[in-house]
PDB file of C-alpha atoms and ligand atoms in Angstrom:
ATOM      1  CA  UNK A   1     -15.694  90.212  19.351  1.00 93.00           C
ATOM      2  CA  UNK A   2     -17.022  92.006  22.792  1.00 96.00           C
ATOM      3  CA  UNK A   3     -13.883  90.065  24.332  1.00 94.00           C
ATOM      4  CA  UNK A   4     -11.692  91.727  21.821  1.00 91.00           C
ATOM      5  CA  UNK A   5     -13.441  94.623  22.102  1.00 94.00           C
ATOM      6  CA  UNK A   6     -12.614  94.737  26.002  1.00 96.00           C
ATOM      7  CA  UNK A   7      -8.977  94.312  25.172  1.00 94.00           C
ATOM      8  CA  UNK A   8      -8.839  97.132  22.572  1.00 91.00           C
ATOM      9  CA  UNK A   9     -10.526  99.796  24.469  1.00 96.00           C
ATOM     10  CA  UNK A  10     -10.086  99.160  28.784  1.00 97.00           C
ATOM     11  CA  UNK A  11      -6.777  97.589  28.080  1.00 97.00           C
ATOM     12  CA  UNK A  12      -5.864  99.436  25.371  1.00 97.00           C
ATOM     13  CA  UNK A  13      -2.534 100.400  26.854  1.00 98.00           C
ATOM     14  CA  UNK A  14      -1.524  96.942  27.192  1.00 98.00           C
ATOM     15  CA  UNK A  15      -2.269  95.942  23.805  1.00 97.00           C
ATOM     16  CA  UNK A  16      -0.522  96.663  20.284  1.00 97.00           C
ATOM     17  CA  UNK A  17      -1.913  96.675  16.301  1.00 96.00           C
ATOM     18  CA  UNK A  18       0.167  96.418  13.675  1.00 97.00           C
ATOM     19  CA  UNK A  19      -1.459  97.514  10.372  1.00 97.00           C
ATOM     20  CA  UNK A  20       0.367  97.021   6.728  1.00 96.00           C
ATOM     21  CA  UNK A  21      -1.216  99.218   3.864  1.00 95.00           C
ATOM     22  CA  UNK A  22      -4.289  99.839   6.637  1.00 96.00           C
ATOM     23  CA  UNK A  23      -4.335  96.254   6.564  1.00 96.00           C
ATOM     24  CA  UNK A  24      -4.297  94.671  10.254  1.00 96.00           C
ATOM     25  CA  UNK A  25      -1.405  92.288  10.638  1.00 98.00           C
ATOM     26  CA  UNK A  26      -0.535  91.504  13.804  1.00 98.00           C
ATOM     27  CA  UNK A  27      -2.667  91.944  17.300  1.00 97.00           C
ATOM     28  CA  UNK A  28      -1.204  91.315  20.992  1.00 97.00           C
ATOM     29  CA  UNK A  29      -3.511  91.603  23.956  1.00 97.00           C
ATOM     30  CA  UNK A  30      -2.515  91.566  28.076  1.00 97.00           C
ATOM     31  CA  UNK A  31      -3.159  93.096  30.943  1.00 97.00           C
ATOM     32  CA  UNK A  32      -1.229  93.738  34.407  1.00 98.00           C
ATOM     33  CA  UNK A  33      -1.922  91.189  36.835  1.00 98.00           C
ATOM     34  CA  UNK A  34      -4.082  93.393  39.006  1.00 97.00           C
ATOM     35  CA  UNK A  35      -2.497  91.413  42.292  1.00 98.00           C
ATOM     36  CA  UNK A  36       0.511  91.617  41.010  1.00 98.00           C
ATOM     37  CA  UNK A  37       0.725  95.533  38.491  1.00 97.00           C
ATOM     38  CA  UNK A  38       4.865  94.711  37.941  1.00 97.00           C
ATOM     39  CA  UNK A  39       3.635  91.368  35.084  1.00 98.00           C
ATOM     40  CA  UNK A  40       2.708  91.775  32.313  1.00 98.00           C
ATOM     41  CA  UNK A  41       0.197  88.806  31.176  1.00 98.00           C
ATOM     42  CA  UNK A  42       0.158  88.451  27.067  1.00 98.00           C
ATOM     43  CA  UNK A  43      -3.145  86.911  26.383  1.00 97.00           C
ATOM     44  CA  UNK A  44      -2.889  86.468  22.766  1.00 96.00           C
ATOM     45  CA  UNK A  45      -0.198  87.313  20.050  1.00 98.00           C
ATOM     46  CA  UNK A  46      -1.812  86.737  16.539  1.00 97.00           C
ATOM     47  CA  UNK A  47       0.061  87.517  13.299  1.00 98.00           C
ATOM     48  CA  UNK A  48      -1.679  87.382   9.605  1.00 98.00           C
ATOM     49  CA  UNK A  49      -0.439  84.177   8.059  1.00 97.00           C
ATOM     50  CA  UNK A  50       0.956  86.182   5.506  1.00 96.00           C
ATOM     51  CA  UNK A  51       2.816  87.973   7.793  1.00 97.00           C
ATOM     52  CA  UNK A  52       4.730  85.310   9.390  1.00 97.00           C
ATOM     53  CA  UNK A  53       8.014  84.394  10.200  1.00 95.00           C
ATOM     54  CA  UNK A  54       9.120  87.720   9.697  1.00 96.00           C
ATOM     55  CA  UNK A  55      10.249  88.851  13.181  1.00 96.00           C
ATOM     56  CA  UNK A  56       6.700  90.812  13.509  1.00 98.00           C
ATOM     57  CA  UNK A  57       5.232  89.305  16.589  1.00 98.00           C
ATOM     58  CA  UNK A  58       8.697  89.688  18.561  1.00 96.00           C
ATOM     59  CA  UNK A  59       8.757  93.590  17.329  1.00 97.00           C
ATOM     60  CA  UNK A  60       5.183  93.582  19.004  1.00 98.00           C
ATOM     61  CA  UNK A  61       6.069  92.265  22.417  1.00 98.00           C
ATOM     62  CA  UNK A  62       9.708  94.363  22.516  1.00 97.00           C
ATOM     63  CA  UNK A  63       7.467  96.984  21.906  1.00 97.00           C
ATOM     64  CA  UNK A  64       4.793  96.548  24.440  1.00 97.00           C
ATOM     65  CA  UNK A  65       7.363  96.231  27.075  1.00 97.00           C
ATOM     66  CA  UNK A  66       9.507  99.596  25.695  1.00 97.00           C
ATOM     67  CA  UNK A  67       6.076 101.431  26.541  1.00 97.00           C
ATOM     68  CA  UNK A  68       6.007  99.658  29.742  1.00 97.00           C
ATOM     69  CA  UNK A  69       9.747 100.022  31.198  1.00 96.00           C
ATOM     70  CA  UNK A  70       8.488  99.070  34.973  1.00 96.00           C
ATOM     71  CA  UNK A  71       7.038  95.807  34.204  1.00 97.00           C
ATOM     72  CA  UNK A  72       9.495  92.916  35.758  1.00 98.00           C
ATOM     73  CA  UNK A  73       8.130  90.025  34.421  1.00 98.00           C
ATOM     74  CA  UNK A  74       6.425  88.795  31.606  1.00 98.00           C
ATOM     75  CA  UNK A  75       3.782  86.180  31.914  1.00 98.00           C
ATOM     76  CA  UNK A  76       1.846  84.085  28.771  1.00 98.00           C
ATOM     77  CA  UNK A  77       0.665  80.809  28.811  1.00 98.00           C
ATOM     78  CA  UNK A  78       1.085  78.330  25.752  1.00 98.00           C
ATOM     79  CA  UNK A  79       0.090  74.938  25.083  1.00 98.00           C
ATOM     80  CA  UNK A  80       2.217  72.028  24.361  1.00 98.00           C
ATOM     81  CA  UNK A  81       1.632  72.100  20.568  1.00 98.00           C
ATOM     82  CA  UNK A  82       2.070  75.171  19.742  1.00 98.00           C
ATOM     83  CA  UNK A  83       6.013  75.633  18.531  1.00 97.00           C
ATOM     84  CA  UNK A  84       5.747  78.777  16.879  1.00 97.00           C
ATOM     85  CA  UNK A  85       4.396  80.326  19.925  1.00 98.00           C
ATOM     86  CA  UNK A  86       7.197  78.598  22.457  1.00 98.00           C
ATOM     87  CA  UNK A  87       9.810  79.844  19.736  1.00 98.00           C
ATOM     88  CA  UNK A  88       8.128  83.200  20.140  1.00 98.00           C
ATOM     89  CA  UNK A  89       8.898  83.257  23.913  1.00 98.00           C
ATOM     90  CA  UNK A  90      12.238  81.671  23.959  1.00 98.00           C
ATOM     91  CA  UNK A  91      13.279  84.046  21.095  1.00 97.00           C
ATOM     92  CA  UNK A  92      11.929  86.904  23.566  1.00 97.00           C
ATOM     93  CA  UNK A  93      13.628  85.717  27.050  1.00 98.00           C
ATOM     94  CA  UNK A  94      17.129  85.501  24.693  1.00 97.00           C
ATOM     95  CA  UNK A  95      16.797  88.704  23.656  1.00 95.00           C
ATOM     96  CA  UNK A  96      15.901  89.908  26.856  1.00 96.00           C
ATOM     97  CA  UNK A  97      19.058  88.193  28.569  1.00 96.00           C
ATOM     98  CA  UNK A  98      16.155  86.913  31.022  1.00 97.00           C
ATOM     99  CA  UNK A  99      15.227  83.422  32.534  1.00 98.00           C
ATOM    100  CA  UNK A 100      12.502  81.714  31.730  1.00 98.00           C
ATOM    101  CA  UNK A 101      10.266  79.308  33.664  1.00 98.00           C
ATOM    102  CA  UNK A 102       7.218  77.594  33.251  1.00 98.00           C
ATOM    103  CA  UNK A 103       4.600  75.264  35.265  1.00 98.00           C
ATOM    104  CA  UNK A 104       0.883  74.051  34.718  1.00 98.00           C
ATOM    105  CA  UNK A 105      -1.643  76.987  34.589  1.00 98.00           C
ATOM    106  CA  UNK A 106      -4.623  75.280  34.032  1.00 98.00           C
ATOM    107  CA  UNK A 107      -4.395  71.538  32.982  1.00 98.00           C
ATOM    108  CA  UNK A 108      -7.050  69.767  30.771  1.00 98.00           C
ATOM    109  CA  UNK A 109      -8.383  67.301  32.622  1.00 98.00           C
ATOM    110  CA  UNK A 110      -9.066  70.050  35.998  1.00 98.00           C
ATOM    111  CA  UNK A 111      -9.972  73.035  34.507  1.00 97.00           C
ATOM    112  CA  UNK A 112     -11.110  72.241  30.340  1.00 97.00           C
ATOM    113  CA  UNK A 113     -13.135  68.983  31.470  1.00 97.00           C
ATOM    114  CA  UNK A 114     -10.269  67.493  28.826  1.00 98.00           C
ATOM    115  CA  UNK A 115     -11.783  69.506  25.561  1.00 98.00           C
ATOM    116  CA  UNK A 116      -8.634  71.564  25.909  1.00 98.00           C
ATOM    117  CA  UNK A 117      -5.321  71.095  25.848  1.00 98.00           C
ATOM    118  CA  UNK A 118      -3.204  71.995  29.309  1.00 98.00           C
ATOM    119  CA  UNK A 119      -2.367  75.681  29.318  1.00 98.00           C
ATOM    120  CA  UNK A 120       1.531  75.882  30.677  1.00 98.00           C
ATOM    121  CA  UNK A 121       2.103  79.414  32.078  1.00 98.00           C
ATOM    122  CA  UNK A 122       5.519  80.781  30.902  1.00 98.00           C
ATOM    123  CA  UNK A 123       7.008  83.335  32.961  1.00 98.00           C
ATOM    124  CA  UNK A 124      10.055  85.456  31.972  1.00 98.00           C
ATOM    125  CA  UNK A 125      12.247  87.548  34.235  1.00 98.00           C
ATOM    126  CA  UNK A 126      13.255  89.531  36.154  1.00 97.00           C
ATOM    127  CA  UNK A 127      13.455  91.968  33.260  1.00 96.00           C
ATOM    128  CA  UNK A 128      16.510  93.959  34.764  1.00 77.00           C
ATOM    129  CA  UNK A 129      20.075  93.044  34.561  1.00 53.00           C
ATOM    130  CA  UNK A 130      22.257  92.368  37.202  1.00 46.00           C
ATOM    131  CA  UNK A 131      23.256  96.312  37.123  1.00 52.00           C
ATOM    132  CA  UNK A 132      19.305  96.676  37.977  1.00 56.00           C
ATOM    133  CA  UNK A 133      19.345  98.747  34.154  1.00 59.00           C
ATOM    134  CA  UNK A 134      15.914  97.968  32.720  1.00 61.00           C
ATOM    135  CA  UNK A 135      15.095  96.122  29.889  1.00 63.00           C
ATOM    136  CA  UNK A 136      14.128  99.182  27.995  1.00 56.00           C
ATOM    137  CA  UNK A 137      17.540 100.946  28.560  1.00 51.00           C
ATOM    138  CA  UNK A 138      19.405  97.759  28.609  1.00 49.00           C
ATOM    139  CA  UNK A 139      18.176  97.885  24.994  1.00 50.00           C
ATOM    140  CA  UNK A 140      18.741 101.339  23.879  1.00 47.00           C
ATOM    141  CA  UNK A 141      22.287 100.580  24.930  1.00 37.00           C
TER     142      UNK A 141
HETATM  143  C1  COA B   1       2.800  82.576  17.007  1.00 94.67           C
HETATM  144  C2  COA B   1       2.816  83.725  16.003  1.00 94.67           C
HETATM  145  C3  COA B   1       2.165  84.930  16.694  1.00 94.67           C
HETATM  146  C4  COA B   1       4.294  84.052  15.637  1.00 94.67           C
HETATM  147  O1  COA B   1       4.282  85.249  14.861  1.00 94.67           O
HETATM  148  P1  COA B   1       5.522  85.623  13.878  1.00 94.67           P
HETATM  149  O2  COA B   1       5.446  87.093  13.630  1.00 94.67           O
HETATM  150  O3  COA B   1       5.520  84.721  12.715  1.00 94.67           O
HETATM  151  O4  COA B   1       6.784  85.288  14.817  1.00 94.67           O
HETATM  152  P2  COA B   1       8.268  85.829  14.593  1.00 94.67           P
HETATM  153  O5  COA B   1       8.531  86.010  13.120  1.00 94.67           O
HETATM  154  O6  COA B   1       8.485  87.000  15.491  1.00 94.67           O
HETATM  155  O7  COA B   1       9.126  84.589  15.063  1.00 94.67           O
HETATM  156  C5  COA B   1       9.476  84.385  16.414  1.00 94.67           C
HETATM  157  C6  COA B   1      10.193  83.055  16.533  1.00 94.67           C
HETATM  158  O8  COA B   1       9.269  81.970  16.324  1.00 94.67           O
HETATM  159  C7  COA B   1       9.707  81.158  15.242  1.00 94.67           C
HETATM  160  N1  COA B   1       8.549  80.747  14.466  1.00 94.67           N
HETATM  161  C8  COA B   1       7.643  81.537  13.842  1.00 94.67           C
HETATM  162  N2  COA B   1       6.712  80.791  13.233  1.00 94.67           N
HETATM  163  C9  COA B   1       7.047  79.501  13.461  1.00 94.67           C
HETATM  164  C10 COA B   1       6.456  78.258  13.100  1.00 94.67           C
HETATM  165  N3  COA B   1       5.329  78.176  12.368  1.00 94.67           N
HETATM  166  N4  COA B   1       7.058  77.123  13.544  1.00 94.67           N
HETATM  167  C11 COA B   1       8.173  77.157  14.287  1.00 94.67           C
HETATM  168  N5  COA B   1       8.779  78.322  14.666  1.00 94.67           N
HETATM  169  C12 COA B   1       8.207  79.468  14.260  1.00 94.67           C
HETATM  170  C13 COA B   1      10.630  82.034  14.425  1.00 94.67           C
HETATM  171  O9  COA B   1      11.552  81.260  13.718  1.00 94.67           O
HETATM  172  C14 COA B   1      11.276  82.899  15.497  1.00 94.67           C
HETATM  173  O10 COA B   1      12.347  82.249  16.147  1.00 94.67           O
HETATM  174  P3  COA B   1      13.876  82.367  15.629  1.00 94.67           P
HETATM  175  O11 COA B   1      14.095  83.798  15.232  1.00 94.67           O
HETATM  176  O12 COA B   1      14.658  81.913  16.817  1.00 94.67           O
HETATM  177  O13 COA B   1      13.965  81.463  14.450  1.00 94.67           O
HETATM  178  C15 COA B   1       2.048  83.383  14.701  1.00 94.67           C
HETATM  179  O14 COA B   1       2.556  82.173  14.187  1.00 94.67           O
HETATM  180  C16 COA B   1       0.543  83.256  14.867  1.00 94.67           C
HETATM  181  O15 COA B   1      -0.196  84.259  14.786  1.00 94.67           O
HETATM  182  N6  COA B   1       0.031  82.030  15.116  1.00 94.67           N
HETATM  183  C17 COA B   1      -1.390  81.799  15.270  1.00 94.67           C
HETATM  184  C18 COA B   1      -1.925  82.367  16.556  1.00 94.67           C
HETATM  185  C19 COA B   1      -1.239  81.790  17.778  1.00 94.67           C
HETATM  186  O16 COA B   1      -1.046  80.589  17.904  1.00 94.67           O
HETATM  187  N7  COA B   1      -0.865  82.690  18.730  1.00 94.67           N
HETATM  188  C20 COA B   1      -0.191  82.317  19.965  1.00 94.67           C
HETATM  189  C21 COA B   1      -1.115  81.921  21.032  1.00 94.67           C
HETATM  190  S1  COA B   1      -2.204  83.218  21.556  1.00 94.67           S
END
């Protein structure tokens, strides 16, 4: 809770609620990479399971980056098993029109002592088209 906390309030700008009948729904969290303030990092996207599969965490991210038209690259990091969350991200880099990448963030055995499963860090972008348009205008095109 003081982690989510952290996210809501210092990083506020960075993250996005999504409430249904004052019902919570849907939460994203990230920061800018303070080395690096043009990335976006998504730490978590979470979506009520009733809530699912209905295009809600995409809106969320789109979203985040309309309020955040200088950010070049998006950054999240997903492990193996988790489908919904890779369809997420290759759902987002489509609609984007933007590559996407990905290598080893932190693996299991090195960094979780094996009691977690390897985190693969995604990366999507650049986040401008070949015109150098933004993704924000690209989209209100
Ligand atoms: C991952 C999660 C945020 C997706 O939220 P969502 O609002 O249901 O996602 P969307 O409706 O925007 O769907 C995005 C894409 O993922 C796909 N998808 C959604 N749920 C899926 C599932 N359970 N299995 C496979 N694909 C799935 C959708 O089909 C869609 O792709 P498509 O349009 O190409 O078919 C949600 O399942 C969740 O909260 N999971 C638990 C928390 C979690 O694992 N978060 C991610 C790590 S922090």
């Amino acid at each position: 809770m003081y982690c989510n906390l952290l996210q809501c309030s210092h990083f506020a700008d960075t993250a996005i609620a999504a409430e249904h009948n004052s019902e919570l729904c849907g939460f994203v969290s990230g920061y800018r990479l303070p080395a690096q303030p043009d990335t976006l990092f998504i730490w978590q996207v979470a979506v009520a399971p009733a809530a699912r599969g209905q295009g809600l965490a995409s809106q969320m991210l789109q979203q985040l980056l309309r309020r955040h038209p200088d950010v070049c690259w998006l950054h999240t990091s997903i492990t193996a098993s988790n489908q919904a969350s890779w369809n997420t991200f290759h759902k987002l880099a489509r609609q984007l029109g933007a590559p996407l990448q990905t290598r080893v963030m932190f693996d299991s055995a090195q960094h979780f002592a094996g009691e977690h499963d390897t985190e693969t860090l995604v990366c999507i972008g650049p986040l401008r088209d070949t015109a150098g348009t933004s993704h924000s205008q690209a989209e209100e095109i």
